Coordinates of C-alpha atoms and ligand atoms in Angstrom, one line a residue:
X1 CA 237.1 62.4 221.8
X2 CA 240.8 64.6 219.1
X3 CA 241.4 67.9 220.0
X4 CA 242.6 70.0 216.5
X5 CA 244.6 73.6 217.8
X6 CA 242.6 74.4 221.1
X7 CA 239.2 72.9 220.6
X8 CA 238.2 69.2 221.2
X9 CA 235.4 67.3 218.5
X10 CA 233.7 64.6 219.1
X11 CA 232.7 61.3 216.5
X12 CA 229.5 62.4 214.9
X13 CA 229.4 60.9 212.1
X14 CA 230.6 57.7 211.1
X15 CA 233.1 56.7 207.9
X16 CA 230.4 53.7 207.2
X17 CA 227.2 56.2 207.0
X18 CA 229.1 58.8 204.9
X19 CA 230.1 56.0 202.4
X20 CA 226.1 54.5 202.3
X21 CA 225.2 58.4 202.0
X22 CA 227.3 59.0 198.5
X23 CA 226.3 55.6 197.7
X24 CA 222.1 56.9 197.2
X25 CA 223.7 60.5 196.0
X26 CA 225.1 58.5 193.0
X27 CA 222.4 56.0 192.4
X28 CA 220.1 59.0 192.6
X29 CA 221.9 61.4 190.1
X30 CA 222.4 58.6 187.8
X31 CA 219.1 57.5 187.5
X32 CA 218.7 61.6 187.2
X33 CA 220.7 61.6 184.4
X34 CA 220.0 58.4 182.4
X35 CA 223.0 59.0 179.4
X36 CA 224.1 61.5 179.9
X37 CA 227.6 62.0 180.7
X38 CA 227.9 64.5 183.8
X39 CA 230.7 66.9 184.3
X40 CA 231.6 66.7 188.5
X41 CA 232.9 69.5 189.9
X42 CA 234.6 69.4 192.9
X43 CA 234.9 72.2 195.1
X44 CA 238.5 72.0 197.0
X45 CA 239.5 72.2 199.6
X46 CA 237.1 70.5 201.1
X47 CA 235.3 68.7 198.5
X48 CA 238.1 66.1 198.3
X49 CA 237.8 63.2 199.5
X50 CA 233.9 63.2 198.7
X51 CA 234.2 63.3 194.9
X52 CA 237.5 60.8 195.0
X53 CA 234.9 58.3 196.8
X54 CA 231.9 59.4 194.8
X55 CA 232.8 58.8 191.5
X56 CA 234.6 55.9 192.1
X57 CA 230.2 54.7 192.9
X58 CA 229.3 56.6 190.4
X59 CA 228.0 53.6 187.5
X60 CA 228.4 54.7 184.8
X61 CA 231.1 57.2 182.7
X62 CA 231.8 60.6 183.6
X63 CA 234.3 63.1 183.7
X64 CA 235.8 65.3 186.7
X65 CA 237.2 68.3 187.6
X66 CA 237.9 70.5 190.8
X67 CA 237.4 74.0 191.0
X68 CA 238.7 76.8 193.7
X69 CA 237.2 79.7 195.2
X70 CA 239.5 82.0 196.4
X71 CA 239.1 85.7 197.8
X72 CA 241.5 88.7 196.3
X73 CA 244.1 89.0 197.8
X74 CA 244.4 92.6 199.6
X75 CA 241.1 92.9 198.7
X76 CA 238.9 93.2 202.6
X77 CA 235.3 95.1 201.9
X78 CA 232.0 93.8 203.8
X79 CA 231.3 91.8 201.0
X80 CA 234.0 88.4 200.0
X81 CA 234.4 89.3 196.4
X82 CA 235.6 85.9 194.6
X83 CA 236.9 84.0 191.5
X84 CA 237.2 81.0 190.2
X85 CA 240.5 79.1 190.1
X86 CA 240.7 75.8 188.0
X87 CA 238.0 76.6 185.6
X88 CA 240.1 75.8 181.7
X89 CA 237.5 73.5 181.2
X90 CA 234.5 74.2 178.0
X91 CA 231.4 73.6 179.7
X92 CA 229.3 74.5 176.8
X93 CA 225.9 72.3 176.2
X94 CA 227.3 70.1 179.4
X95 CA 225.7 68.7 182.6
X96 CA 227.6 69.7 185.4
X97 CA 226.7 68.6 188.8
X98 CA 228.4 70.6 191.7
X99 CA 230.0 68.0 194.5
X100 CA 230.1 70.1 197.8
X101 CA 231.2 69.4 200.6
X102 CA 229.0 71.1 202.6
X103 CA 226.9 74.2 202.4
X104 CA 226.7 76.5 205.7
X105 CA 225.5 79.8 204.7
X106 CA 225.1 79.2 201.0
X107 CA 227.7 82.5 200.3
X108 CA 230.4 80.1 198.5
X109 CA 226.6 78.3 196.3
X110 CA 225.6 82.2 196.0
X111 CA 229.3 82.2 194.5
X112 CA 229.1 79.6 192.1
X113 CA 225.6 80.4 190.9
X114 CA 227.1 84.0 190.0
X115 CA 230.3 82.6 188.6
X116 CA 229.0 80.0 186.4
X117 CA 225.7 82.2 184.9
X118 CA 228.6 83.4 182.4
X119 CA 228.8 79.1 181.3
X120 CA 226.7 78.9 178.8
X121 CA 226.2 75.1 180.8
X122 CA 223.1 72.4 179.8
X123 CA 222.2 73.1 183.1
X124 CA 223.4 73.2 187.0
X125 CA 222.8 70.8 189.3
X126 CA 223.8 71.5 193.3
X127 CA 225.6 68.3 194.9
X128 CA 226.5 68.6 198.5
X129 CA 226.8 65.4 201.1
X130 CA 226.9 67.7 204.6
X131 CA 223.8 70.8 204.7
X132 CA 223.0 72.7 207.5
X133 CA 219.5 73.6 206.4
X134 CA 219.2 76.2 209.9
X135 CA 222.2 78.2 208.7
X136 CA 221.1 78.1 204.8
X137 CA 220.2 81.6 204.3
X138 CA 219.8 81.7 200.1
X139 CA 216.8 80.2 198.0
X140 CA 219.4 78.0 195.5
X141 CA 217.9 74.9 194.9
X142 CA 220.0 72.0 196.5
X143 CA 219.2 69.4 194.0
X144 CA 221.3 66.1 196.3
X145 CA 221.9 66.5 199.7
X146 CA 224.0 63.5 201.0
X147 CA 223.6 64.2 205.2
X148 CA 221.6 67.7 206.8
X149 CA 223.0 68.2 210.4
X150 CA 222.3 70.2 213.2
X151 CA 224.3 74.0 212.7
X152 CA 227.3 73.1 214.2
X153 CA 231.2 72.6 213.2
X154 CA 232.4 69.6 212.1
X155 CA 235.4 68.8 210.7
X156 CA 236.9 65.7 209.1
X157 CA 235.9 64.0 205.8
X158 CA 237.5 66.9 203.8
X159 CA 236.8 69.4 206.8
X160 CA 238.3 71.7 208.1
X161 CA 239.4 73.5 211.7
X162 CA 242.3 76.1 210.4
X163 CA 243.9 73.0 208.3
X164 CA 243.8 70.5 210.5
X165 CA 241.2 67.5 210.9
X166 CA 240.7 66.8 206.6
X167 CA 242.6 63.7 206.6
X168 CA 240.2 62.8 209.2
X169 CA 237.9 59.2 207.7
X170 CA 235.0 60.3 210.2
X171 CA 233.3 63.3 210.8
X172 CA 233.7 64.6 214.1
X173 CA 231.2 67.5 215.7
X174 CA 232.9 70.9 218.1
X175 CA 232.0 70.0 222.0
X176 CA 230.2 73.2 223.2
X177 CA 231.6 73.0 226.1
X178 CA 235.3 72.6 226.0
X179 CA 238.1 70.5 228.1
X180 CA 236.1 70.3 231.7
X181 CA 238.0 69.7 235.1
X182 CA 235.1 68.8 236.9
X183 CA 235.5 67.6 240.6
X184 CA 233.1 66.2 243.0
X185 CA 235.1 66.5 246.2
X186 CA 233.6 64.3 249.0
X187 CA 233.9 63.3 252.6
X188 CA 232.0 63.3 256.0
X189 CA 230.7 66.4 257.2
X190 CA 234.1 68.9 259.0
X191 CA 236.6 67.1 256.9
X192 CA 237.7 70.2 254.9
X193 CA 235.7 70.0 252.1
X194 CA 234.9 74.1 252.0
X195 CA 238.6 75.0 252.5
X196 CA 240.4 73.2 250.0
X197 CA 237.9 73.3 247.3
X198 CA 238.7 77.5 248.1
X199 CA 242.3 76.1 247.1
X200 CA 241.7 74.3 244.4
X201 CA 239.6 76.7 242.3
X202 CA 242.1 79.3 243.0
X203 CA 245.3 77.2 241.6
X204 CA 242.4 75.2 238.8
X205 CA 240.5 78.2 237.5
X206 CA 237.3 76.5 239.0
X207 CA 234.2 77.1 240.2
X208 CA 232.9 76.0 243.2
X209 CA 229.7 74.9 243.8
X210 CA 229.1 73.7 247.8
X211 CA 225.4 72.6 247.8
X212 CA 224.9 74.3 251.6
X213 CA 226.3 76.7 250.3
X214 CA 224.1 77.4 247.6
X215 CA 220.7 76.4 250.9
X216 CA 222.4 78.7 252.6
X217 CA 221.8 81.5 250.8
X218 CA 218.4 80.4 249.5
X219 CA 217.2 80.0 253.0
X220 CA 219.0 83.1 254.0
X221 CA 217.3 84.4 251.6
X222 CA 214.0 82.9 252.1
X223 CA 213.7 81.5 248.6
X224 CA 210.5 78.8 248.4
X225 CA 213.3 76.4 247.4
X226 CA 214.9 77.1 251.0
X227 CA 212.2 77.0 253.0
X228 CA 212.0 73.6 251.6
X229 CA 215.4 72.7 252.3
X230 CA 215.7 74.0 255.6
X231 CA 213.5 71.7 257.1
X232 CA 215.8 69.3 256.2
X233 CA 218.9 70.2 257.2
X234 CA 217.7 72.0 260.7
X235 CA 216.9 67.9 261.5
X236 CA 220.7 66.9 260.2
X237 CA 218.8 64.8 257.5
X238 CA 219.5 65.3 253.7
X239 CA 217.4 67.6 251.2
X240 CA 215.5 65.8 248.8
X241 CA 216.7 64.8 245.5
X242 CA 214.8 66.3 242.6
X243 CA 215.0 69.9 245.0
X244 CA 219.0 69.8 244.4
X245 CA 219.2 68.4 241.2
X246 CA 217.3 71.6 240.6
X247 CA 219.9 74.0 241.9
X248 CA 222.7 72.2 240.9
X249 CA 221.6 72.7 237.0
X250 CA 220.6 75.7 237.7
X251 CA 224.6 76.6 238.7
X252 CA 226.1 75.1 236.3
X253 CA 223.8 77.1 233.4
X254 CA 225.6 80.3 234.9
X255 CA 228.3 79.3 234.5
X256 CA 228.8 78.1 231.3
X257 CA 231.9 79.1 230.7
X258 CA 233.8 78.0 233.4
X259 CA 237.2 75.6 233.4
X260 CA 235.3 73.0 235.4
X261 CA 233.4 73.0 238.6
X262 CA 233.9 70.9 242.0
X263 CA 231.3 69.5 243.7
X264 CA 231.5 69.4 247.3
X265 CA 228.2 67.9 249.1
X266 CA 227.0 67.1 246.1
X267 CA 226.5 64.1 244.7
X268 CA 225.6 62.3 248.2
X269 CA 223.2 59.2 246.5
X270 CA 223.1 56.2 243.3
X271 CA 220.8 58.5 242.3
X272 CA 222.5 61.9 242.2
X273 CA 225.2 60.4 240.7
X274 CA 223.3 59.7 237.6
X275 CA 221.9 62.0 237.6
X276 CA 224.8 64.4 237.7
X277 CA 226.2 62.6 234.9
X278 CA 223.4 63.0 233.3
X279 CA 223.8 66.4 233.5
X280 CA 227.7 66.3 232.5
X281 CA 227.3 64.7 229.5
X282 CA 224.5 67.0 228.9
X283 CA 226.8 69.6 228.4
X284 CA 229.6 67.6 226.6
X285 CA 231.5 67.3 229.6
X286 CA 231.7 64.4 232.3
X287 CA 233.0 64.1 236.2
X288 CA 236.9 63.7 236.1
X289 CA 237.3 62.4 239.4
X290 CA 236.0 61.7 243.0
X291 CA 238.3 63.0 245.4
X292 CA 237.5 61.9 249.1
X293 CA 239.0 63.1 251.8
X294 CA 239.3 60.8 254.6
X295 CA 239.0 61.2 258.3
X296 CA 238.5 60.4 261.6
X297 CA 235.1 60.7 263.4
X298 CA 236.6 62.1 266.6
X299 CA 238.1 64.5 264.6
X300 CA 235.5 65.5 262.1
X301 CA 232.6 65.9 265.8
X302 CA 236.3 68.5 267.1
X303 CA 236.4 70.3 263.9
X304 CA 232.9 70.3 263.9
X305 CA 232.0 71.9 267.4
X306 CA 235.0 74.4 267.2
X307 CA 233.5 76.0 263.9
X308 CA 229.8 75.8 265.5
X309 CA 231.6 78.9 268.1
X310 CA 232.1 81.1 265.6
X311 CA 230.3 80.3 262.8
X312 CA 226.7 80.5 263.6
X313 CA 225.5 77.3 261.6
X314 CA 222.9 75.5 263.9
X315 CA 223.9 72.3 262.9
X316 CA 227.7 72.6 264.1
X317 CA 226.3 73.4 267.3
X318 CA 225.1 70.0 269.6
X319 CA 227.6 67.0 269.3
X320 CA 224.8 64.6 269.2
X321 CA 223.0 66.5 265.5
X322 CA 227.1 65.9 264.0
X323 CA 227.1 62.6 264.4
X324 CA 223.7 61.8 262.9
X325 CA 225.3 63.6 260.0
X326 CA 228.4 61.6 259.4
X327 CA 226.3 58.5 260.1
X328 CA 224.5 59.0 258.0
X329 CA 227.2 60.9 255.1
X330 CA 228.2 56.9 256.1
X331 CA 224.3 54.8 256.1
X332 CA 224.0 57.1 252.5
X333 CA 227.1 57.8 250.4
X334 CA 229.7 54.8 251.2
X335 CA 227.7 53.3 248.5
X336 CA 229.8 56.0 246.0
X337 CA 232.5 55.2 246.3
X338 CA 231.3 51.7 244.7
X339 CA 230.3 54.6 241.6
X340 CA 233.0 56.1 241.1
X341 CA 235.6 53.3 241.5
X342 CA 233.2 51.3 238.9
X343 CA 234.2 54.3 236.4
X344 CA 238.2 54.7 237.7
X345 CA 237.5 57.8 238.9
X346 CA 237.4 57.2 242.9
X347 CA 240.4 59.0 244.6
X348 CA 241.2 58.5 248.3
X349 CA 243.3 61.5 250.0
X350 CA 244.1 61.8 253.8
X351 CA 242.2 64.7 255.0
X352 CA 244.0 64.6 258.4
X353 CA 247.6 67.6 258.7
X354 CA 247.8 71.2 257.7
X355 CA 245.4 72.5 255.4
X356 CA 248.7 73.0 252.8
X357 CA 249.8 69.1 253.2
X358 CA 246.1 68.6 252.2
X359 CA 246.0 70.8 248.9
X360 CA 249.6 69.4 248.2
X361 CA 247.9 65.6 248.5
X362 CA 244.5 67.2 246.1
X363 CA 247.2 69.1 243.6
X364 CA 248.7 65.8 242.7
X365 CA 246.1 63.4 242.4
X366 CA 244.7 66.7 240.1
X367 CA 247.7 66.2 238.4
X368 CA 247.6 63.0 237.2
X369 CA 244.5 62.8 236.0
Ligands
IMP1 P1 228.8 78.7 203.5 O1 228.7 79.2 204.8 O2 227.9 77.9 203.0 O3 229.5 79.5 202.5 O4 229.9 77.3 203.6 C1 231.5 77.8 202.9 C2 232.1 77.3 203.5 O5 232.9 77.5 205.2 C3 232.4 75.3 203.2 O6 232.7 75.4 202.0 C4 232.8 74.9 204.2 O7 234.9 75.1 204.1 C5 232.8 76.3 205.2 N1 232.9 75.0 206.2 C6 231.2 75.4 206.7 N2 231.0 74.5 208.2 C7 231.3 74.1 208.1 C8 231.4 73.3 209.1 O8 231.0 72.6 209.9 N3 233.0 72.3 209.2 C9 233.9 73.1 208.5 N4 234.7 74.2 207.7 C10 232.8 74.2 207.5
MG2 MG1 233.7 73.9 200.9

């Protein structure tokens, strides 16, 4: 991954693929033009790298020149009027092949056609390395296309984001989701996940997704998923994976612009952790860290019984239900420590002490990510 100005980009097209594509274009063009000596016209700035590599692969004599399209200075109209700079050569009767780095909407191409309509060229062919068919709004024929790409912003190989990135030998695609801090907050019931999540979401501007809260909201509103989840929770059991994953996906999508998420109460199984990795991947993101609050069993039981007096949560009222939940937690979820350790993303934090001290301990882990 690379960062240019404020945006992140991920590897998209390798220099080998670009090279192979240019080779194919050069072959196709030289076959079509036969003995004609073409004038290749690169459109600056973006096409400088393409033109350089292209003409080296062109197997026959050819001429090369560059032009640049520039907006008229001081003119600010709805229609951007452009003029051509650098066309000093007489192209009368010549076969001209435009070499474009990328064709997006086709606006630039329309300008090229307009400007070349005054030249008495023999023929005008358009060759572009990259082409975004979903963005193209014109009818001009594109004679040679290197690589068709989706309608997403790319950089590298001559293409820039606000002037940066032109020098990259490969092409990178913008990450739709920008850099996020995604935390899995882990710990047995009563470890203080909810309390700490409240502080962390403020401090780091994250969205807190507590599976428990999502379930309780659904239960309170008697949704179908809520009623299903309730039958498991009342017994102190975990809700089946698919129900949880579906709910979570919806929560993440509701907050597509978030700086990151705190997952609390999720994942609890390897399958869920895998599903969460896939979900994050589909959002061009990933889990940054799993932070586990470590608290002794007896401390947990006391905390939960205390909370049960005021929270009204039925699963906080009964010591045997509480101990069942704690046992269940260790039986089923300790394996997640291995899952995240294997990715170097596991961080254990002492969960006993004042709320503030624990927040400080958590922050130092996050700040060092
Ligand atoms: P057009 O929309 O086809 O006229 O493309 C206009 C110009 O926008 C191109 O010549 C590029 O300079 C620039 N452009 C279009 N798409 C991209 C992209 O994905 N990355 C970088 N520049 C782009
Ligand atoms: Mg261009």
